[in-house]
Amino acid sequence: MGSPSYRRCRLKVMFQTLIVFAWLGFCFAKSTPANFVFGDSLVEVGNNNYIVSLSKADYIPNGIDFGKPTGRYTNDRTIVDIIGKHLVVHGLFNLRAYSHQFTFSAFVSPGQELGIEGFTPPYLAPTTTGAVVLQGVNYASGGGGILNHTGKIFGGRINLDAQMDNFANTRQNIISAIGAPAAMKLFETALFSVTIGSNDFINNYLVPVVSTVEQKLVSPEVFVAALISRFRIQLTRLYTMGARRIVVANVGPIGCIPYQRDINPSARDGCVAFPNELAKLYNSQLRGLVMELNSNLKGSKFLYADVYRIVEGIIQNYMSYGFYNADSACCFAAGRFGGLIPCGPSSKVCTDRSKFVFWDAYHPADATNTIVAKRLMDGGSGDISPMNIRHLMSA
């Protein structure tokens, strides 16, 4: 049987061999780049399941059309789930092409807890290890923001600085497994996306009562400037860690979500003006930041995703998109628009989720996510610039 030290050495060699062949599978997979996701609850897939937090979605009726609750804050898929599917040509990372030669069950097992086939797995899931990380990782966290004190009302959450730290850990693991040159190539060809900023307004600057003093002391211009300054540092850090193809989503029309409509009844049937004005102020500076980074960071390809424009268009012309409700939550418990209580087991759920723009008080339904994802994949410069994701990944 050999000594314990011999067995440990043998196991280490076997593990490294599996990683190498997993990497070979990646190399020969057709057009299947890794997908690294950063952000908030709009793109989270289950990281908050593993932390103590008031912001969670791992219970019914969330995931009602996905098959089970997974930690996604919607009835089915997120935007990045749908985009990720577009990136995959040969299933999950093409590792099955090598399954007749090597056993990858320790690393890739369809149907594992949250390790759902074809979807980028959450960083904190215990199954997100080994060769799995070569296909990409989702670091997003509900309640997270650009600023570290954003979302403190939820207790636990993973803000963007901490998500970057988590990616640094993944990065080092990949370098250790396949070597620096191969790892840098993986990062250069991977898709990185950052969807964050909404919580910095909704659960920070705009929190009812609590934020009254801050709004008097800190003007919208100063607050937005602080966000952009911090975000510049974070995106530059991502670049220095090897990311080159980076999609940066702006903040959507947060004044139109059911939650804002219900806590601001004076807006009546319309969207709430002030939150939308804040979002537009931030978005105009974010567009400038993306242009700046493209100019200053050699070899970078930052894309500005105008989610605000896309979602606003859907809300304004919802019937032409096949919806019959663009102001209320499909999953509702209280409030005229269903925005006063988060979606939960006691909530009522609309019969046809495909007809509602919003799933709950804050988040879009799968049907909306599908439209947004397709526009970001193949849309024109009004939706995403300087190119769409399909062009980015074929460049």
Short mmCIF file of C-alpha atoms in Angstrom, two decimals:
data_model
loop_
_atom_site.label_atom_id
_atom_site.label_comp_id
_atom_site.label_asym_id
_atom_site.label_seq_id
_atom_site.Cartn_x
_atom_site.Cartn_y
_atom_site.Cartn_z
CA MET A 1 0.00 0.00 0.00
CA GLY A 2 2.96 2.32 0.55
CA SER A 3 3.63 4.93 3.23
CA PRO A 4 1.15 7.76 4.04
CA SER A 5 3.49 10.30 2.47
CA TYR A 6 3.70 8.20 -0.72
CA ARG A 7 -0.11 7.96 -0.91
CA ARG A 8 -0.46 11.73 -0.42
CA CYS A 9 2.06 12.36 -3.19
CA ARG A 10 0.28 9.91 -5.49
CA LEU A 11 -3.09 11.57 -4.83
CA LYS A 12 -1.57 15.00 -5.52
CA VAL A 13 -0.18 13.81 -8.85
CA MET A 14 -3.53 12.24 -9.80
CA PHE A 15 -5.34 15.49 -8.94
CA GLN A 16 -2.94 17.59 -11.00
CA THR A 17 -3.26 15.16 -13.91
CA LEU A 18 -7.04 15.48 -13.86
CA ILE A 19 -6.75 19.26 -13.86
CA VAL A 20 -4.38 19.16 -16.83
CA PHE A 21 -6.76 16.98 -18.86
CA ALA A 22 -9.66 19.22 -17.82
CA TRP A 23 -7.64 22.11 -19.21
CA LEU A 24 -7.06 20.18 -22.43
CA GLY A 25 -10.81 19.70 -22.64
CA PHE A 26 -11.15 23.46 -22.35
CA CYS A 27 -8.60 24.08 -25.08
CA PHE A 28 -10.35 21.83 -27.56
CA ALA A 29 -13.90 22.89 -26.71
CA LYS A 30 -15.38 24.96 -29.51
CA SER A 31 -15.89 28.61 -28.60
CA THR A 32 -16.67 27.95 -24.95
CA PRO A 33 -15.04 30.73 -22.93
CA ALA A 34 -15.10 30.83 -19.16
CA ASN A 35 -17.74 33.07 -17.60
CA PHE A 36 -16.90 35.05 -14.45
CA VAL A 37 -19.82 36.95 -12.91
CA PHE A 38 -19.79 39.76 -10.34
CA GLY A 39 -22.78 41.66 -9.04
CA ASP A 40 -25.86 41.77 -6.86
CA SER A 41 -29.17 39.91 -6.62
CA LEU A 42 -29.94 40.59 -10.28
CA VAL A 43 -27.32 37.99 -11.20
CA GLU A 44 -26.81 35.99 -8.00
CA VAL A 45 -27.17 32.20 -8.25
CA GLY A 46 -26.83 31.11 -4.64
CA ASN A 47 -23.86 32.59 -2.77
CA ASN A 48 -26.09 34.04 -0.05
CA ASN A 49 -27.34 30.52 0.70
CA TYR A 50 -24.03 29.99 2.49
CA ILE A 51 -23.89 33.14 4.62
CA VAL A 52 -26.01 34.57 7.44
CA SER A 53 -28.09 37.20 5.69
CA LEU A 54 -31.59 38.64 5.53
CA SER A 55 -31.20 38.73 1.76
CA LYS A 56 -31.86 35.21 0.48
CA ALA A 57 -33.88 33.55 -2.26
CA ASP A 58 -33.37 29.86 -1.48
CA TYR A 59 -37.03 29.25 -0.69
CA ILE A 60 -40.28 28.91 -2.63
CA PRO A 61 -41.78 30.32 -4.74
CA ASN A 62 -38.44 31.57 -6.08
CA GLY A 63 -37.29 29.23 -8.83
CA ILE A 64 -40.84 28.03 -9.49
CA ASP A 65 -40.05 27.66 -13.20
CA PHE A 66 -36.45 26.61 -12.66
CA GLY A 67 -37.55 23.45 -10.90
CA LYS A 68 -36.52 24.43 -7.40
CA PRO A 69 -35.27 27.41 -5.39
CA THR A 70 -31.54 27.89 -5.96
CA GLY A 71 -30.84 31.34 -4.55
CA ARG A 72 -31.83 33.12 -7.78
CA TYR A 73 -34.09 36.09 -7.11
CA THR A 74 -36.49 35.29 -9.92
CA ASN A 75 -38.89 32.64 -11.13
CA ASP A 76 -36.37 31.00 -13.45
CA ARG A 77 -33.07 32.22 -14.95
CA THR A 78 -31.01 35.36 -14.47
CA ILE A 79 -29.63 37.45 -17.32
CA VAL A 80 -26.17 35.90 -16.94
CA ASP A 81 -27.65 32.38 -16.97
CA ILE A 82 -29.13 33.09 -20.37
CA ILE A 83 -26.01 34.77 -21.73
CA GLY A 84 -23.90 31.90 -20.40
CA LYS A 85 -26.02 29.41 -22.33
CA HIS A 86 -25.34 31.37 -25.51
CA LEU A 87 -21.61 31.01 -24.88
CA VAL A 88 -21.73 27.24 -24.53
CA VAL A 89 -21.46 25.24 -27.75
CA HIS A 90 -20.62 21.74 -26.51
CA GLY A 91 -22.52 21.49 -23.25
CA LEU A 92 -20.74 21.86 -19.94
CA PHE A 93 -17.19 22.80 -20.81
CA ASN A 94 -16.87 19.81 -23.14
CA LEU A 95 -15.44 17.74 -20.26
CA ARG A 96 -17.67 14.83 -21.24
CA ALA A 97 -15.51 14.36 -24.32
CA TYR A 98 -12.87 13.04 -21.93
CA SER A 99 -15.14 11.17 -19.50
CA HIS A 100 -14.38 7.83 -21.19
CA GLN A 101 -10.72 8.32 -20.33
CA PHE A 102 -10.84 10.07 -16.97
CA THR A 103 -13.22 10.30 -14.05
CA PHE A 104 -14.33 13.87 -13.39
CA SER A 105 -17.11 13.04 -10.94
CA ALA A 106 -15.15 14.66 -8.14
CA PHE A 107 -15.26 17.92 -10.04
CA VAL A 108 -18.26 17.98 -12.40
CA SER A 109 -21.51 16.24 -11.57
CA PRO A 110 -24.74 17.40 -13.22
CA GLY A 111 -27.48 17.94 -10.67
CA GLN A 112 -25.14 18.50 -7.75
CA GLU A 113 -26.34 21.03 -5.21
CA LEU A 114 -26.40 24.29 -7.18
CA GLY A 115 -23.86 22.89 -9.63
CA ILE A 116 -26.57 22.81 -12.30
CA GLU A 117 -25.40 21.69 -15.72
CA GLY A 118 -24.64 24.53 -18.08
CA PHE A 119 -24.85 27.29 -15.47
CA THR A 120 -21.93 29.15 -13.92
CA PRO A 121 -21.82 27.96 -10.28
CA PRO A 122 -21.79 30.12 -7.13
CA TYR A 123 -18.37 30.66 -5.58
CA LEU A 124 -19.41 29.56 -2.09
CA ALA A 125 -20.99 26.26 -3.14
CA PRO A 126 -18.86 23.37 -1.82
CA THR A 127 -18.98 21.78 -5.28
CA THR A 128 -17.35 24.81 -6.93
CA THR A 129 -13.85 23.41 -6.84
CA GLY A 130 -11.29 21.62 -8.97
CA ALA A 131 -11.86 21.65 -12.73
CA VAL A 132 -15.29 23.27 -12.31
CA VAL A 133 -13.71 26.71 -11.85
CA LEU A 134 -12.12 26.53 -15.30
CA GLN A 135 -15.55 27.15 -16.84
CA GLY A 136 -16.09 30.24 -14.69
CA VAL A 137 -17.54 31.20 -11.32
CA ASN A 138 -20.38 33.44 -10.13
CA TYR A 139 -19.40 35.70 -7.21
CA ALA A 140 -22.57 37.83 -7.09
CA SER A 141 -24.39 38.43 -3.82
CA GLY A 142 -27.85 39.78 -3.03
CA GLY A 143 -27.59 43.06 -1.15
CA GLY A 144 -24.06 43.68 -2.39
CA GLY A 145 -22.88 47.01 -3.69
CA ILE A 146 -19.93 49.03 -4.88
CA LEU A 147 -19.53 50.65 -1.47
CA ASN A 148 -18.68 48.37 1.43
CA HIS A 149 -21.37 49.76 3.74
CA THR A 150 -24.11 49.26 1.16
CA GLY A 151 -26.66 46.63 2.18
CA LYS A 152 -25.74 46.63 5.86
CA ILE A 153 -29.44 46.41 6.68
CA PHE A 154 -29.28 42.78 5.50
CA GLY A 155 -26.38 41.80 7.73
CA GLY A 156 -24.38 39.38 5.62
CA ARG A 157 -23.71 40.17 1.96
CA ILE A 158 -20.65 40.11 -0.28
CA ASN A 159 -19.84 43.54 -1.61
CA LEU A 160 -17.75 44.06 -4.73
CA ASP A 161 -14.39 44.40 -2.97
CA ALA A 162 -14.96 41.03 -1.28
CA GLN A 163 -16.09 39.50 -4.58
CA MET A 164 -12.82 40.66 -6.11
CA ASP A 165 -10.98 39.02 -3.21
CA ASN A 166 -12.83 35.79 -3.92
CA PHE A 167 -11.88 35.94 -7.59
CA ALA A 168 -8.25 36.47 -6.53
CA ASN A 169 -8.49 33.14 -4.68
CA THR A 170 -9.96 31.41 -7.74
CA ARG A 171 -7.30 32.98 -9.91
CA GLN A 172 -4.51 31.63 -7.75
CA ASN A 173 -6.07 28.16 -7.72
CA ILE A 174 -6.24 28.15 -11.52
CA ILE A 175 -2.64 29.35 -11.85
CA SER A 176 -1.51 26.63 -9.44
CA ALA A 177 -3.41 23.98 -11.39
CA ILE A 178 -2.58 24.79 -15.02
CA GLY A 179 0.31 27.24 -14.83
CA ALA A 180 0.46 31.00 -15.28
CA PRO A 181 0.64 31.14 -19.12
CA ALA A 182 -2.43 28.93 -19.61
CA ALA A 183 -4.29 30.74 -16.83
CA MET A 184 -3.61 34.15 -18.36
CA LYS A 185 -4.88 32.86 -21.71
CA LEU A 186 -8.04 31.59 -20.02
CA PHE A 187 -8.65 34.99 -18.40
CA GLU A 188 -7.92 36.92 -21.60
CA THR A 189 -10.51 34.94 -23.54
CA ALA A 190 -13.08 34.70 -20.73
CA LEU A 191 -16.19 36.82 -20.38
CA PHE A 192 -16.31 38.95 -17.24
CA SER A 193 -19.48 40.80 -16.30
CA VAL A 194 -20.20 43.24 -13.48
CA THR A 195 -23.84 44.01 -12.67
CA ILE A 196 -23.91 46.16 -9.57
CA GLY A 197 -24.88 49.60 -8.27
CA SER A 198 -28.64 49.34 -7.69
CA ASN A 199 -28.22 48.53 -4.01
CA ASP A 200 -25.98 51.53 -3.53
CA PHE A 201 -29.10 53.56 -4.19
CA ILE A 202 -32.03 51.38 -3.06
CA ASN A 203 -30.39 49.99 0.08
CA ASN A 204 -28.08 52.86 0.89
CA TYR A 205 -28.76 56.39 -0.34
CA LEU A 206 -32.53 55.87 -0.69
CA VAL A 207 -33.38 53.81 2.41
CA PRO A 208 -36.53 55.37 3.89
CA VAL A 209 -36.02 57.37 7.11
CA VAL A 210 -32.50 56.00 7.71
CA SER A 211 -30.98 57.87 4.78
CA THR A 212 -32.74 61.19 5.40
CA VAL A 213 -29.74 62.71 7.14
CA GLU A 214 -27.29 61.46 4.53
CA GLN A 215 -29.34 62.94 1.72
CA LYS A 216 -29.20 66.33 3.43
CA LEU A 217 -25.45 66.14 4.01
CA VAL A 218 -24.39 64.45 0.79
CA SER A 219 -25.72 65.70 -2.54
CA PRO A 220 -26.59 63.22 -5.32
CA GLU A 221 -23.61 64.53 -7.29
CA VAL A 222 -21.17 63.87 -4.46
CA PHE A 223 -22.61 60.43 -3.76
CA VAL A 224 -22.44 59.40 -7.42
CA ALA A 225 -18.88 60.73 -7.68
CA ALA A 226 -17.90 58.52 -4.73
CA LEU A 227 -19.47 55.49 -6.44
CA ILE A 228 -17.65 56.13 -9.70
CA SER A 229 -14.34 56.71 -7.92
CA ARG A 230 -14.60 53.42 -6.05
CA PHE A 231 -15.82 51.54 -9.11
CA ARG A 232 -12.84 52.79 -11.14
CA ILE A 233 -10.49 51.21 -8.60
CA GLN A 234 -12.42 47.93 -8.59
CA LEU A 235 -12.62 47.57 -12.37
CA THR A 236 -8.94 48.44 -12.71
CA ARG A 237 -8.13 45.75 -10.16
CA LEU A 238 -10.11 43.23 -12.21
CA TYR A 239 -8.04 44.20 -15.24
CA THR A 240 -4.76 43.80 -13.34
CA MET A 241 -5.84 40.27 -12.38
CA GLY A 242 -6.09 39.32 -16.05
CA ALA A 243 -9.61 40.24 -17.17
CA ARG A 244 -9.76 41.78 -20.65
CA ARG A 245 -13.33 41.31 -21.89
CA ILE A 246 -15.53 43.01 -19.33
CA VAL A 247 -19.22 43.87 -19.61
CA VAL A 248 -20.30 46.61 -17.21
CA ALA A 249 -24.07 46.96 -16.76
CA ASN A 250 -25.52 50.29 -15.74
CA VAL A 251 -28.29 50.78 -13.16
CA GLY A 252 -31.80 50.14 -14.44
CA PRO A 253 -34.87 52.34 -13.92
CA ILE A 254 -35.07 51.66 -10.19
CA GLY A 255 -37.89 54.17 -9.79
CA CYS A 256 -40.12 51.78 -11.73
CA ILE A 257 -39.75 48.70 -9.52
CA PRO A 258 -42.84 47.72 -7.47
CA TYR A 259 -41.05 48.51 -4.21
CA GLN A 260 -40.39 52.15 -5.15
CA ARG A 261 -43.91 52.55 -6.53
CA ASP A 262 -45.45 51.34 -3.26
CA ILE A 263 -43.32 53.45 -0.88
CA ASN A 264 -43.89 56.53 -3.04
CA PRO A 265 -47.67 56.56 -3.61
CA SER A 266 -47.54 60.19 -4.75
CA ALA A 267 -46.18 58.91 -8.07
CA ARG A 268 -49.58 57.28 -8.60
CA ASP A 269 -49.44 55.12 -11.73
CA GLY A 270 -46.05 56.34 -12.91
CA CYS A 271 -42.45 55.54 -12.07
CA VAL A 272 -40.88 57.44 -9.17
CA ALA A 273 -38.83 60.32 -10.56
CA PHE A 274 -36.03 60.82 -8.01
CA PRO A 275 -34.59 57.25 -8.03
CA ASN A 276 -34.60 57.30 -11.83
CA GLU A 277 -32.86 60.67 -11.88
CA LEU A 278 -30.16 59.27 -9.60
CA ALA A 279 -29.74 56.24 -11.86
CA LYS A 280 -29.40 58.44 -14.94
CA LEU A 281 -26.87 60.69 -13.21
CA TYR A 282 -24.81 57.65 -12.27
CA ASN A 283 -25.18 56.03 -15.69
CA SER A 284 -23.94 59.09 -17.55
CA GLN A 285 -20.74 59.05 -15.48
CA LEU A 286 -20.42 55.27 -15.76
CA ARG A 287 -20.46 55.52 -19.54
CA GLY A 288 -17.58 57.99 -19.32
CA LEU A 289 -15.70 55.66 -16.97
CA VAL A 290 -16.00 52.75 -19.40
CA MET A 291 -14.63 54.92 -22.21
CA GLU A 292 -11.80 56.06 -19.95
CA LEU A 293 -10.81 52.52 -19.01
CA ASN A 294 -10.83 51.41 -22.64
CA SER A 295 -8.46 54.24 -23.47
CA ASN A 296 -6.11 53.82 -20.51
CA LEU A 297 -5.88 50.05 -19.99
CA LYS A 298 -3.98 48.42 -22.84
CA GLY A 299 -5.71 45.49 -24.49
CA SER A 300 -8.93 45.94 -22.54
CA LYS A 301 -12.39 45.68 -24.04
CA PHE A 302 -14.91 47.17 -21.62
CA LEU A 303 -18.54 47.16 -22.78
CA TYR A 304 -21.19 49.55 -21.47
CA ALA A 305 -24.49 47.67 -21.18
CA ASP A 306 -27.41 50.11 -21.17
CA VAL A 307 -29.84 48.03 -19.14
CA TYR A 308 -31.69 51.22 -18.15
CA ARG A 309 -32.60 51.95 -21.76
CA ILE A 310 -33.64 48.36 -22.50
CA VAL A 311 -35.82 47.91 -19.39
CA GLU A 312 -37.36 51.37 -19.69
CA GLY A 313 -38.33 50.54 -23.25
CA ILE A 314 -39.92 47.27 -22.13
CA ILE A 315 -41.94 49.05 -19.43
CA GLN A 316 -43.10 51.82 -21.75
CA ASN A 317 -44.06 49.41 -24.53
CA TYR A 318 -44.80 46.29 -22.51
CA MET A 319 -47.77 45.12 -24.58
CA SER A 320 -45.69 45.03 -27.75
CA TYR A 321 -43.32 42.63 -25.94
CA GLY A 322 -46.18 40.32 -24.98
CA PHE A 323 -46.59 41.45 -21.35
CA TYR A 324 -49.84 42.53 -19.77
CA ASN A 325 -48.38 43.90 -16.53
CA ALA A 326 -45.37 46.21 -16.24
CA ASP A 327 -45.79 47.78 -12.80
CA SER A 328 -46.62 45.01 -10.31
CA ALA A 329 -44.88 41.99 -8.84
CA CYS A 330 -45.93 38.54 -10.01
CA CYS A 331 -44.98 37.23 -6.55
CA PHE A 332 -46.80 39.53 -4.14
CA ALA A 333 -48.00 39.73 -0.55
CA ALA A 334 -48.78 43.36 0.23
CA GLY A 335 -48.99 46.77 -1.40
CA ARG A 336 -50.87 48.08 -4.40
CA PHE A 337 -48.01 46.93 -6.64
CA GLY A 338 -46.90 44.00 -4.48
CA GLY A 339 -43.77 45.86 -3.43
CA LEU A 340 -44.04 46.11 0.35
CA ILE A 341 -43.11 42.58 1.42
CA PRO A 342 -40.41 40.41 -0.22
CA CYS A 343 -41.49 37.33 -2.15
CA GLY A 344 -41.81 34.37 0.20
CA PRO A 345 -43.65 31.11 0.93
CA SER A 346 -46.83 32.96 1.96
CA SER A 347 -46.89 35.13 -1.18
CA LYS A 348 -49.37 34.72 -3.99
CA VAL A 349 -47.96 34.01 -7.44
CA CYS A 350 -49.42 35.02 -10.78
CA THR A 351 -50.52 32.17 -13.02
CA ASP A 352 -48.63 33.20 -16.15
CA ARG A 353 -45.17 34.47 -15.22
CA SER A 354 -44.36 35.20 -18.86
CA LYS A 355 -46.81 38.10 -18.82
CA PHE A 356 -45.22 40.04 -15.94
CA VAL A 357 -42.20 42.30 -16.33
CA PHE A 358 -41.39 41.97 -12.61
CA TRP A 359 -41.09 38.77 -10.63
CA ASP A 360 -41.07 40.39 -7.18
CA ALA A 361 -40.72 43.79 -5.54
CA TYR A 362 -37.23 44.35 -6.97
CA HIS A 363 -36.34 41.86 -9.68
CA PRO A 364 -37.40 41.15 -13.26
CA ALA A 365 -39.03 37.90 -14.29
CA ASP A 366 -37.37 35.38 -16.58
CA ALA A 367 -39.26 36.72 -19.60
CA THR A 368 -37.73 40.17 -19.04
CA ASN A 369 -34.29 38.72 -18.38
CA THR A 370 -34.53 36.85 -21.69
CA ILE A 371 -35.19 40.04 -23.63
CA VAL A 372 -32.36 41.90 -21.88
CA ALA A 373 -29.92 39.02 -22.43
CA LYS A 374 -30.70 38.76 -26.14
CA ARG A 375 -30.30 42.51 -26.60
CA LEU A 376 -26.92 42.44 -24.86
CA MET A 377 -25.83 39.45 -26.95
CA ASP A 378 -26.90 40.80 -30.33
CA GLY A 379 -28.17 44.35 -29.89
CA GLY A 380 -26.95 47.52 -31.52
CA SER A 381 -24.88 50.35 -30.05
CA GLY A 382 -27.94 51.81 -28.34
CA ASP A 383 -28.17 48.71 -26.16
CA ILE A 384 -24.50 47.93 -25.61
CA SER A 385 -21.34 49.68 -26.80
CA PRO A 386 -18.83 49.79 -28.39
CA MET A 387 -19.99 46.31 -29.51
CA ASN A 388 -22.34 43.57 -28.39
CA ILE A 389 -21.26 40.46 -26.48
CA ARG A 390 -21.32 38.19 -29.53
CA HIS A 391 -18.91 40.50 -31.34
CA LEU A 392 -16.79 40.85 -28.22
CA MET A 393 -16.33 37.11 -27.86
CA SER A 394 -15.57 36.58 -31.54
CA ALA A 395 -13.05 39.44 -31.67
#
